[in-house]
XYZ file of C-alpha atoms in Angstrom:
776
model
C 121.066 76.930 103.950
C 122.518 74.178 101.782
C 123.597 76.830 99.289
C 125.625 78.525 102.002
C 127.302 75.231 102.814
C 128.391 74.797 99.195
C 129.988 78.233 99.257
C 131.576 77.771 102.667
C 133.077 74.409 101.680
C 134.494 75.969 98.534
C 136.026 78.811 100.549
C 137.624 76.341 102.966
C 138.935 74.324 100.035
C 140.352 77.420 98.325
C 142.210 78.368 101.507
C 143.597 74.843 101.811
C 144.721 74.864 98.183
C 146.697 78.017 98.879
C 148.792 76.029 101.379
C 148.710 72.655 99.633
C 152.478 72.234 99.996
C 152.308 72.685 103.769
C 151.307 69.277 105.133
C 151.456 70.423 108.748
C 149.001 73.237 108.029
C 146.618 70.934 106.163
C 146.600 68.475 109.071
C 146.550 71.030 111.871
C 144.130 69.812 114.567
C 142.275 73.139 114.708
C 142.859 74.996 111.444
C 143.424 72.077 109.047
C 141.014 71.235 106.259
C 139.218 68.340 107.996
C 138.497 70.357 111.192
C 137.134 73.186 109.039
C 134.759 70.886 107.208
C 133.751 69.421 110.542
C 133.019 72.868 111.937
C 131.004 73.820 108.864
C 128.785 70.776 109.435
C 128.414 71.674 113.105
C 127.469 75.271 112.230
C 124.902 74.025 109.751
C 123.360 71.703 112.342
C 123.087 74.517 114.863
C 121.552 76.792 112.255
C 118.941 74.179 111.401
C 118.185 73.596 115.079
C 117.581 77.307 115.617
C 115.490 78.059 112.554
C 113.476 75.005 111.528
C 111.388 72.412 113.309
C 113.304 69.173 113.847
C 110.716 67.019 112.072
C 111.252 68.941 108.841
C 115.026 68.491 108.737
C 115.718 65.404 110.851
C 117.149 63.440 107.929
C 119.304 66.347 106.795
C 120.605 66.914 110.330
C 121.392 63.220 110.748
C 123.441 63.282 107.552
C 125.270 66.403 108.689
C 126.028 64.776 112.038
C 127.449 61.718 110.322
C 129.501 63.883 107.968
C 130.762 65.955 110.897
C 131.860 62.792 112.705
C 133.548 61.423 109.579
C 135.643 64.560 109.158
C 136.571 64.257 112.821
C 137.681 60.663 112.176
C 139.823 61.750 109.232
C 141.489 64.396 111.348
C 142.111 61.798 114.049
C 143.768 59.128 111.913
C 145.443 60.954 109.021
C 148.180 62.905 110.855
C 149.678 59.704 112.293
C 149.556 57.987 108.896
C 151.418 60.893 107.295
C 154.017 61.225 110.060
C 157.290 59.318 110.128
C 157.516 57.018 113.141
C 160.600 57.464 115.269
C 162.687 54.600 116.629
C 160.982 53.010 119.604
C 162.256 50.807 122.415
C 160.327 47.590 122.690
C 158.574 46.496 125.879
C 160.656 43.341 126.138
C 163.823 45.457 126.233
C 162.382 47.572 129.047
C 161.433 44.533 131.105
C 164.774 42.862 130.517
C 166.416 45.992 131.893
C 163.927 46.557 134.715
C 161.250 43.970 135.660
C 159.652 46.566 137.965
C 158.828 48.895 135.074
C 155.311 50.279 135.749
C 152.512 48.849 133.622
C 151.726 52.303 132.160
C 155.266 52.505 130.761
C 155.050 48.963 129.367
C 151.657 49.683 127.813
C 153.057 52.836 126.186
C 155.948 50.833 124.725
C 153.506 48.221 123.380
C 151.458 51.030 121.868
C 154.503 52.678 120.263
C 155.527 49.386 118.650
C 152.106 48.693 117.136
C 150.772 51.146 114.497
C 147.491 49.220 114.340
C 146.948 49.433 118.084
C 147.869 53.104 118.001
C 145.195 53.725 115.373
C 142.613 51.708 117.266
C 143.265 53.802 120.383
C 142.851 56.949 118.276
C 139.600 55.626 116.813
C 138.333 54.726 120.286
C 139.083 58.277 121.442
C 137.191 59.582 118.404
C 134.196 57.389 119.253
C 134.298 58.626 122.833
C 134.558 62.248 121.739
C 131.574 61.945 119.393
C 129.471 59.883 121.816
C 126.180 61.371 123.029
C 126.307 63.247 126.301
C 125.659 60.889 129.230
C 122.258 61.243 130.822
C 122.265 62.775 134.288
C 120.675 60.802 137.154
C 118.261 62.519 139.482
C 119.837 64.483 142.308
C 120.053 62.605 145.583
C 120.469 63.826 149.132
C 121.829 60.602 150.520
C 122.781 57.002 150.030
C 119.755 54.755 149.370
C 117.683 57.150 151.428
C 114.312 55.471 150.881
C 115.645 52.040 151.841
C 117.457 53.546 154.815
C 114.286 55.301 155.926
C 112.321 52.028 155.786
C 114.943 50.140 157.801
C 115.239 52.902 160.410
C 111.446 53.092 160.697
C 111.269 49.341 161.307
C 113.956 49.546 163.990
C 112.209 52.429 165.768
C 108.800 50.783 165.774
C 110.059 47.260 166.335
C 107.784 46.036 163.571
C 110.549 44.303 161.681
C 111.851 45.001 158.204
C 109.442 45.040 155.292
C 109.256 41.742 153.475
C 111.682 41.604 150.520
C 113.633 44.656 151.626
C 117.360 44.411 152.397
C 118.327 44.537 156.044
C 121.799 46.033 155.569
C 123.027 49.002 153.553
C 126.441 47.740 152.409
C 127.049 47.747 148.602
C 126.617 43.968 148.346
C 123.294 43.915 150.192
C 121.227 43.323 147.053
C 123.596 40.679 145.670
C 123.561 38.090 148.466
C 121.054 35.878 146.720
C 118.378 36.113 149.411
C 115.904 37.791 147.069
C 115.965 41.083 148.959
C 116.019 44.366 147.085
C 116.076 48.086 147.594
C 113.087 50.323 147.963
C 111.444 50.925 144.602
C 112.605 54.548 144.370
C 116.177 53.608 145.308
C 116.145 50.702 142.887
C 114.986 52.994 140.085
C 117.604 55.574 141.002
C 120.330 52.924 141.152
C 119.518 51.703 137.670
C 119.576 55.220 136.214
C 122.758 56.040 138.102
C 124.647 52.965 136.871
C 123.442 53.576 133.314
C 124.759 57.141 133.611
C 128.114 55.751 134.711
C 128.124 53.517 131.661
C 127.435 56.637 129.556
C 130.501 58.333 131.055
C 132.660 55.281 130.336
C 131.272 55.136 126.790
C 132.279 58.796 126.361
C 135.729 58.210 127.853
C 135.005 60.611 130.727
C 136.253 58.489 133.611
C 137.061 61.418 135.867
C 133.533 62.785 135.467
C 132.157 59.346 136.282
C 134.306 59.191 139.414
C 133.080 62.613 140.468
C 129.486 61.498 139.928
C 130.076 58.509 142.237
C 131.361 60.799 144.939
C 128.334 63.077 144.658
C 126.068 60.031 144.875
C 127.784 58.874 148.087
C 129.078 55.693 146.406
C 132.885 55.957 146.682
C 133.363 52.221 146.090
C 132.106 52.690 142.551
C 134.632 55.472 142.086
C 137.308 53.024 143.259
C 136.054 50.414 140.760
C 136.365 52.921 137.897
C 139.766 54.186 139.043
C 140.994 50.581 139.128
C 141.091 50.627 135.329
C 144.045 53.056 135.377
C 147.493 51.624 134.743
C 150.279 52.023 137.266
C 152.366 55.205 136.875
C 155.482 55.437 139.002
C 158.128 57.829 137.870
C 160.745 56.743 140.394
C 161.059 53.230 138.952
C 160.236 53.928 135.307
C 162.931 54.058 132.621
C 163.924 57.691 132.282
C 163.563 58.055 128.491
C 159.981 56.825 128.531
C 158.780 59.282 131.146
C 157.999 62.094 128.737
C 155.477 59.899 126.963
C 153.193 59.475 129.979
C 151.611 61.872 132.429
C 153.804 61.673 135.485
C 153.149 63.126 138.935
C 155.382 65.969 140.013
C 156.786 63.925 142.889
C 159.064 61.133 141.667
C 158.223 58.991 144.688
C 154.417 59.248 144.212
C 152.510 56.715 142.163
C 149.047 56.571 140.646
C 146.967 53.886 139.013
C 146.333 50.321 139.992
C 149.326 48.106 140.908
C 146.965 45.095 140.982
C 145.163 45.808 137.736
C 145.323 42.185 136.631
C 143.389 41.120 139.723
C 141.002 44.047 139.288
C 140.284 43.024 135.695
C 139.631 39.436 136.690
C 137.180 40.634 139.326
C 135.365 42.875 136.842
C 135.124 39.988 134.409
C 133.576 37.728 137.073
C 131.135 40.479 137.999
C 130.137 40.941 134.344
C 129.523 37.213 134.015
C 127.599 36.956 137.298
C 123.976 36.355 136.349
C 122.884 37.191 139.897
C 123.721 40.836 139.234
C 121.344 43.183 137.447
C 121.986 43.520 133.733
C 122.923 47.186 134.029
C 125.547 46.274 136.674
C 127.014 43.599 134.448
C 127.179 45.995 131.509
C 129.078 48.528 133.635
C 131.744 45.984 134.610
C 131.966 44.689 131.046
C 132.596 48.259 129.862
C 135.299 48.773 132.494
C 137.126 45.566 131.544
C 136.141 44.663 127.964
C 137.255 41.242 126.759
C 136.057 38.458 124.472
C 134.515 36.751 127.516
C 132.393 39.797 128.400
C 131.680 40.862 124.814
C 128.100 39.564 124.731
C 127.244 41.477 127.911
C 128.843 44.674 126.622
C 127.235 44.426 123.185
C 123.806 43.923 124.753
C 123.958 47.599 125.768
C 124.891 48.772 122.259
C 122.085 50.647 120.575
C 123.777 52.386 117.647
C 126.365 51.311 115.101
C 128.877 53.598 116.794
C 128.224 51.771 120.069
C 129.026 48.440 118.434
C 132.198 49.857 116.890
C 133.309 51.305 120.242
C 132.623 48.035 122.057
C 134.518 45.965 119.500
C 137.510 48.314 119.394
C 137.609 48.524 123.207
C 137.702 44.737 123.376
C 140.494 44.525 120.795
C 142.592 47.226 122.468
C 142.259 45.707 125.957
C 142.852 42.198 124.641
C 145.961 43.282 122.709
C 147.404 44.844 125.836
C 146.597 41.765 127.934
C 147.954 39.417 125.278
C 151.228 41.328 124.932
C 151.674 41.549 128.711
C 151.119 37.787 128.954
C 153.545 37.071 126.102
C 156.223 39.282 127.530
C 156.254 37.936 131.074
C 158.961 39.229 133.370
C 156.792 41.956 134.942
C 156.557 42.087 138.693
C 153.199 43.888 138.510
C 151.667 41.226 136.312
C 153.201 38.030 137.670
C 154.948 38.806 140.936
C 158.368 37.461 141.851
C 157.774 34.296 139.848
C 157.601 36.369 136.678
C 160.697 38.335 137.704
C 162.667 35.156 138.261
C 161.498 33.653 134.985
C 162.380 36.859 133.119
C 160.928 38.524 130.016
C 160.857 36.630 126.768
C 163.328 37.469 124.042
C 162.216 37.117 120.432
C 163.529 38.511 117.155
C 162.138 41.635 115.559
C 161.041 39.493 112.613
C 158.872 37.309 114.848
C 157.396 40.373 116.530
C 156.541 41.848 113.117
C 154.987 38.555 112.032
C 152.859 38.489 115.182
C 151.810 42.086 114.520
C 150.780 41.236 110.948
C 148.789 38.230 112.157
C 146.974 40.378 114.707
C 146.323 43.059 112.088
C 144.550 40.464 109.940
C 142.431 39.465 112.925
C 141.541 43.101 113.510
C 140.594 43.561 109.873
C 138.367 40.491 109.926
C 136.707 41.570 113.160
C 136.001 45.052 111.816
C 134.569 43.587 108.608
C 131.960 41.883 110.764
C 130.572 45.312 111.645
C 129.399 45.821 108.063
C 126.242 43.836 108.792
C 125.755 44.191 112.547
C 122.163 44.810 113.632
C 121.490 48.159 115.307
C 118.547 49.238 117.421
C 118.787 52.991 116.873
C 120.189 55.365 114.306
C 121.411 54.713 110.765
C 122.065 51.068 109.884
C 125.465 49.458 109.482
C 125.337 49.731 105.688
C 124.691 53.477 105.713
C 127.141 55.204 103.329
C 128.779 57.185 106.118
C 129.180 54.117 108.342
C 130.620 52.229 105.394
C 132.955 55.191 104.822
C 134.054 55.359 108.440
C 134.807 51.657 108.546
C 136.951 51.833 105.426
C 138.754 54.947 106.645
C 139.586 53.116 109.878
C 140.925 50.190 107.841
C 142.956 52.546 105.615
C 141.001 51.558 102.508
C 140.145 55.014 101.213
C 140.976 54.059 97.630
C 138.541 51.142 97.769
C 135.951 53.413 99.375
C 136.168 55.945 96.544
C 135.913 53.206 93.933
C 132.784 51.768 95.537
C 131.076 55.164 95.640
C 132.091 55.955 92.061
C 130.674 52.621 90.899
C 127.418 53.330 92.719
C 127.190 56.641 90.859
C 127.837 54.988 87.514
C 125.328 52.223 88.165
C 122.740 54.772 89.400
C 122.234 52.778 92.589
C 122.220 56.158 94.348
C 119.113 57.995 93.185
C 119.891 61.581 92.183
C 116.578 62.776 93.625
C 117.171 61.232 97.065
C 117.911 63.498 100.017
C 121.275 61.724 100.495
C 122.601 62.277 96.978
C 123.815 65.870 97.147
C 125.359 65.644 100.661
C 127.135 62.394 99.800
C 128.495 63.828 96.555
C 129.665 66.906 98.449
C 131.423 64.829 101.090
C 133.113 62.443 98.676
C 134.222 65.245 96.347
C 135.929 67.026 99.216
C 137.306 63.738 100.537
C 138.963 63.126 97.157
C 140.506 66.594 97.125
C 141.593 66.344 100.780
C 143.336 63.019 100.199
C 145.058 64.336 97.083
C 146.301 67.410 98.946
C 147.869 65.325 101.710
C 149.382 62.984 99.116
C 147.279 59.899 99.777
C 146.933 57.719 96.684
C 143.462 57.827 95.151
C 142.083 55.996 92.090
C 142.051 58.687 89.367
C 139.073 57.307 87.445
C 136.946 57.184 90.583
C 137.920 60.751 91.463
C 136.811 61.935 88.032
C 133.426 60.209 88.374
C 132.859 61.656 91.858
C 133.879 65.195 90.936
C 131.714 65.002 87.812
C 128.749 64.058 89.999
C 129.433 66.931 92.387
C 129.713 69.361 89.509
C 126.252 68.291 88.399
C 125.024 68.871 91.952
C 126.486 72.380 91.910
C 124.943 73.070 88.520
C 121.535 71.912 89.753
C 121.933 74.115 92.830
C 122.733 77.141 90.672
C 126.266 77.464 92.087
C 127.843 78.637 88.835
C 130.632 80.558 90.559
C 132.001 77.363 92.098
C 132.171 75.175 88.994
C 135.629 76.274 87.859
C 137.241 75.431 91.199
C 136.062 71.827 91.206
C 136.453 71.334 87.463
C 140.067 72.437 87.860
C 140.683 69.409 90.075
C 139.842 66.962 87.293
C 143.377 66.983 85.887
C 143.367 66.028 82.213
C 139.569 66.203 82.167
C 139.428 69.639 83.797
C 139.227 71.659 80.600
C 136.550 69.526 78.958
C 134.481 69.294 82.158
C 134.454 73.040 82.732
C 133.607 73.450 79.082
C 130.595 71.167 79.616
C 129.431 73.527 82.339
C 129.909 76.594 80.139
C 127.913 74.891 77.396
C 125.142 74.230 79.903
C 124.713 77.982 80.380
C 123.136 77.971 76.911
C 121.195 81.224 76.438
C 120.703 82.004 80.130
C 123.948 83.990 80.462
C 124.631 87.233 78.612
C 127.984 88.167 77.101
C 129.445 89.670 80.289
C 128.389 86.639 82.365
C 130.000 84.315 79.852
C 133.209 86.322 79.904
C 133.264 86.244 83.718
C 132.628 82.487 83.809
C 135.480 81.952 81.365
C 137.789 84.182 83.414
C 137.186 82.035 86.500
C 138.908 79.158 84.731
C 142.205 81.026 84.958
C 141.740 81.612 88.690
C 141.737 77.856 89.229
C 144.661 76.909 87.040
C 142.857 76.130 83.786
C 144.059 77.234 80.361
C 141.440 79.808 79.409
C 142.155 79.585 75.693
C 141.788 75.803 75.724
C 138.560 76.080 77.710
C 137.206 78.638 75.236
C 138.070 76.500 72.215
C 136.609 73.313 73.680
C 133.479 75.137 74.852
C 132.919 76.609 71.405
C 133.311 73.218 69.755
C 130.977 71.510 72.234
C 128.396 74.268 71.833
C 128.447 73.960 68.060
C 128.139 70.192 68.190
C 125.244 70.386 70.619
C 123.486 73.028 68.498
C 123.964 71.027 65.294
C 122.294 68.057 66.973
C 119.220 70.248 67.410
C 119.299 71.907 63.979
C 118.104 70.273 60.748
C 120.714 68.739 58.483
C 121.846 70.386 55.254
C 119.810 68.448 52.742
C 116.638 68.713 50.744
C 115.416 71.419 48.344
C 117.226 74.737 48.157
C 115.531 77.406 50.285
C 113.517 80.148 48.604
C 114.926 83.637 49.069
C 111.554 85.264 48.422
C 109.798 83.695 51.437
C 109.734 85.707 54.670
C 112.064 84.042 57.169
C 110.778 83.272 60.706
C 112.567 84.643 63.809
C 115.639 82.759 64.982
C 114.913 79.650 67.034
C 116.649 78.933 70.368
C 118.817 76.345 68.658
C 119.872 78.867 65.997
C 120.668 81.499 68.623
C 122.605 78.902 70.599
C 124.580 78.064 67.462
C 125.114 81.719 66.667
C 126.334 82.657 70.140
C 128.845 79.810 70.227
C 131.192 82.218 68.452
C 131.380 84.354 71.602
C 133.666 81.870 73.394
C 136.488 82.222 70.864
C 136.269 85.980 70.366
C 137.095 87.024 73.938
C 140.842 86.627 73.350
C 143.075 87.228 70.341
C 144.810 83.949 71.134
C 141.729 82.061 69.932
C 141.074 84.112 66.802
C 142.341 81.269 64.622
C 139.691 79.026 66.164
C 137.147 81.831 65.829
C 137.905 82.104 62.112
C 137.220 78.440 61.478
C 134.177 78.505 63.731
C 132.750 81.632 62.078
C 133.080 80.016 58.667
C 131.294 76.905 59.911
C 128.391 78.884 61.376
C 128.115 81.191 58.380
C 128.276 78.233 56.039
C 125.343 76.561 57.797
C 123.154 79.662 57.938
C 123.739 80.550 54.289
C 123.126 76.963 53.193
C 119.748 77.040 54.974
C 118.768 80.461 53.582
C 119.178 82.274 56.929
C 120.996 85.274 55.483
C 120.052 87.621 58.321
C 121.556 85.277 60.939
C 124.743 84.884 58.925
C 124.900 88.663 58.588
C 124.358 89.015 62.353
C 127.230 86.635 62.927
C 129.654 88.733 60.892
C 128.584 91.835 62.779
C 129.501 90.083 66.047
C 133.040 89.294 64.918
C 136.030 91.505 65.771
C 137.500 93.406 62.842
C 140.910 91.885 63.585
C 139.615 88.532 62.405
C 140.002 89.620 58.789
C 143.759 89.918 59.351
C 144.125 86.252 60.293
C 145.850 84.609 57.343
C 146.233 81.019 58.463
C 145.013 78.529 57.556
C 144.757 80.049 54.079
C 141.718 78.000 53.097
C 139.740 79.321 56.080
C 140.964 82.880 55.613
C 139.900 82.848 51.942
C 136.462 81.446 52.770
C 135.953 84.152 55.391
C 136.893 86.898 52.910
C 134.465 85.425 50.386
C 131.672 85.708 52.942
C 132.649 89.307 53.598
C 132.561 89.903 49.839
C 129.095 88.389 49.575
C 127.623 90.481 52.404
C 129.126 93.639 50.988
C 127.150 92.889 47.799
C 124.054 91.969 49.808
C 124.164 95.290 51.635
C 124.559 97.150 48.333
C 121.491 95.412 46.889
C 119.491 96.325 50.017
C 120.599 99.945 49.695
C 119.517 99.938 46.002
C 116.046 98.787 47.036
C 115.903 101.483 49.735
C 117.098 104.147 47.331
C 114.625 103.029 44.649
C 111.790 103.443 47.135
C 112.732 107.087 47.646
C 111.949 107.950 44.014
C 108.533 109.671 44.138
C 106.839 111.806 41.508
C 106.547 115.081 43.456
C 110.294 115.604 43.999
C 111.870 118.894 43.015
C 114.310 118.979 40.128
C 117.387 119.273 42.336
C 116.199 116.559 44.661
C 115.416 114.320 41.742
C 118.814 114.885 40.137
C 120.553 114.079 43.439
C 118.444 110.973 43.884
C 119.149 109.786 40.314
C 122.854 110.287 40.902
C 122.775 108.219 44.100
C 120.584 105.590 42.505
C 122.892 105.179 39.475
C 125.979 105.113 41.705
C 124.524 102.294 43.788
C 123.454 100.301 40.701
C 126.902 100.657 39.148
C 128.510 99.633 42.437
C 126.296 96.582 42.750
C 126.897 95.645 39.117
C 130.661 95.915 39.528
C 130.681 93.902 42.764
C 128.508 91.101 41.400
C 130.453 90.812 38.132
C 133.658 90.605 40.163
C 132.212 87.807 42.295
C 130.832 85.921 39.276
C 134.109 86.034 37.400
C 136.158 84.831 40.365
C 136.271 81.380 41.941
C 133.925 82.276 44.771
C 133.965 79.654 47.548
C 134.587 76.716 45.169
C 136.801 76.476 42.099
C 135.736 73.296 40.297
C 132.049 73.683 40.944
C 131.129 70.988 38.459
C 132.647 68.378 40.804
C 129.941 67.819 43.406
C 131.818 65.120 45.311
C 133.778 65.799 48.473
C 133.360 66.265 52.198
C 130.475 67.948 54.014
C 132.205 71.331 53.901
C 132.598 71.263 50.128
C 129.028 70.078 49.609
C 127.783 72.937 51.780
C 129.829 75.482 49.794
C 128.410 74.166 46.516
C 124.927 74.388 47.991
C 125.587 78.030 48.937
C 126.689 78.810 45.393
C 123.550 77.115 44.001
C 121.430 79.361 46.239
C 123.169 82.724 45.969
C 124.841 82.845 42.531
C 121.431 82.630 40.816
C 119.950 84.956 43.462
C 122.589 87.642 42.884
C 122.348 87.304 39.101
C 118.547 87.518 39.081
C 118.520 90.445 41.553
C 121.056 92.350 39.459
C 119.100 91.459 36.341
C 115.841 92.888 37.707
C 117.640 95.938 39.123
C 119.085 96.755 35.725
C 115.830 96.004 33.954
C 113.759 98.122 36.365
C 116.066 101.105 35.893
C 116.370 100.892 32.082
C 114.095 103.875 31.453
C 116.124 106.163 33.724
C 119.451 104.693 32.652
C 119.072 103.261 29.100
C 122.561 101.722 29.142
C 121.451 99.337 31.849
C 119.648 97.165 29.305
C 122.988 96.675 27.593
C 124.617 95.791 30.938
C 121.799 93.353 31.532
C 122.422 91.498 28.281
C 126.169 91.506 28.894
C 125.406 89.857 32.234
C 123.744 87.050 30.284
C 127.014 86.499 28.423
C 128.919 86.296 31.695
C 126.499 83.664 33.002
C 126.776 81.706 29.776
C 130.586 81.927 29.661
C 131.993 78.433 30.202
C 135.121 79.845 31.864
C 133.153 80.777 34.991
C 131.040 77.610 35.152
C 128.056 79.561 36.465
C 125.699 77.339 34.529
C 126.333 74.595 37.133
C 124.966 76.855 39.866
C 121.698 77.322 38.016
C 121.207 73.603 37.452
C 120.733 71.843 40.763
C 119.034 68.557 41.521
C 117.508 70.274 44.568
C 115.698 72.949 42.573
C 117.770 75.072 40.178
C 116.651 78.514 39.008
C 117.614 78.292 35.356
C 113.999 78.545 34.170
C 113.468 81.639 36.297
C 116.508 83.316 34.808
C 115.707 82.370 31.205
C 112.224 83.821 31.628
C 113.727 87.048 32.957
C 116.171 87.213 30.023
C 113.300 86.756 27.551
C 111.427 89.682 29.103
C 114.587 91.773 28.992
C 115.082 91.120 25.267
C 111.505 92.124 24.615
C 112.163 95.229 26.667
C 115.045 96.063 24.341
C 112.561 96.364 21.486
C 110.513 98.987 23.300
C 112.281 101.801 21.398
C 111.290 100.341 18.051
C 112.941 98.047 15.507
C 113.102 94.304 15.209
C 116.761 93.555 16.004
C 116.979 92.307 19.599
C 120.775 92.748 19.629
C 120.664 96.376 18.631
C 120.919 97.514 22.251
C 124.094 95.455 22.676
C 125.776 96.924 19.617
C 124.677 100.475 20.437
């Protein structure tokens, strides 16, 4: 299931990248990127609920729920931050023009003038939208029916009311301080009912709460809830503000509470009244949140989200009350006295200073939620709660830096169940913020995307690597190359080609990726392979099969041979690989390498040094193949061949020997690989080339020597060619002597012994002059 989520997130991201220049589309409330991520989390939760037992995936589902809510928060706050604010008319101007302006219109003007308050209202709506569904009280067929039944029974029988039971059924019956209460069943129902009302207020569903009161035959509670609504009155509101509030169709009709200030004071007194039940006090504190009722309201908070909602509700209500009090001049808030006194008049600078001061208070208050104690759900310091708090405070850059530092310090364990989901969320958060042009710390983004790439690699999501690596900017090429290197030997040639092609689909330079991948692969392989030092390898010992490290080194050439544009890199790389294999005696692997290379590589002429080295390797393997064919042909010579077959075989055999002799003499008399071979100083490349000469010049000479010597009876002139070869080796112009004398095990003694046997072989026809065969 998690694998599907990786793919689905990548698909949503790809679609968003296709419209990255369309800010409105990216922030669309239904089809934007944040709503899509939110829906993907919701779909995943539903899938888990339907297919797996809750106990098995409770932690995963909780993380998905938190991620879903965080994407919802981003969608709620980001559009306003990225939208230009239009000119607004301040509340003091409205009241100076019309002191009878309805409180809803004044509140809207206060809201329009305060970006912080606007965001807090948006956040409160988000908290209400994501709140748990309110619990439903038991169905009732009447108002306090059990208490009513007891009272009616007492009146009918004349036995008097039951001790401790209320005698009246008005709403204040239980609050008169006489110790009387409802019937147990009614008391239990009342508690559940009021708690359900609180749940509706917590979820912002006032109308549903009002409807519940009506169904429960408690209309006075509906009136208490409706009292929270501000006064709307189109007939006396300033005309240009009307479109910003929901107005009734009839201009003369009004809705809301014209005495809301008195209503709020009453709710506050009720919340502070210790004679009331706690659940009653909590309800009134939720209806009219304020610093005075904060302790009562927070006593009902169970989760971190509850605490955040309570604190933001208090700040929003207090800001509105504070601004109304500062303004003055409103008939609905202060009566005729306020009208006569008039609204205050202050400069825009002072209003901005007051707004900044309040913003600092808000920031400090929200910071206090970082360590608040919660009864249920994830704690306050949970990564998603920390994220939500910083998103609300518009500190996304700081948030990304903190998470990146936690990744670098390994404070987040990679094997924890939170690691992969958190990396996924933060990676997409980085990309989302970049797409909507929100500044992000580049170094932190790189660290986070790197971590997510490792998550994708561990999850086997190879197809997705290029997309996210492409978002790394300057590091994109090297990071995708790291992934390609990690494929090692698990991917065949076609899979490697396809993985490289994906780089182009996501805006990466394929040729650069190929070159960097090849270099990284070689460096990684060389770390695993033994260094070029020690005795020269023996060419007579049977070589073992290629190790994984050698195959890894060998196949590194594939990355630069997919495109002609990287053939220059392939040339240098091929020389490096061939140089290593020949210097370690792995002729077959070096030969396999050359067979893998495109024929067009031989036409690459620059740099000249590399082109010459490559041609010298080609020259060597042409000789090596000839010597192998001589051995094969020699093995075909059997005694029971017919005359014609024998003549044809001898012709082929001689032709191959002559070809090998000509090729080897040409190589020996040219400056093969190194010119001044006697100078053993230089860089690692030069030392490796000298080592190759010390291995293969003697090997070729000795092989040719024994080939000529073995065929001397069939081709008598070969003994002369053999002795002429000795002169070539001894000729100081070619400096071949240096190749036979190596501190790591030269083969001069081997060759001198072979020459001695050859001279003795020249005396097989009789005589005592060993140089007769040369002069013949």
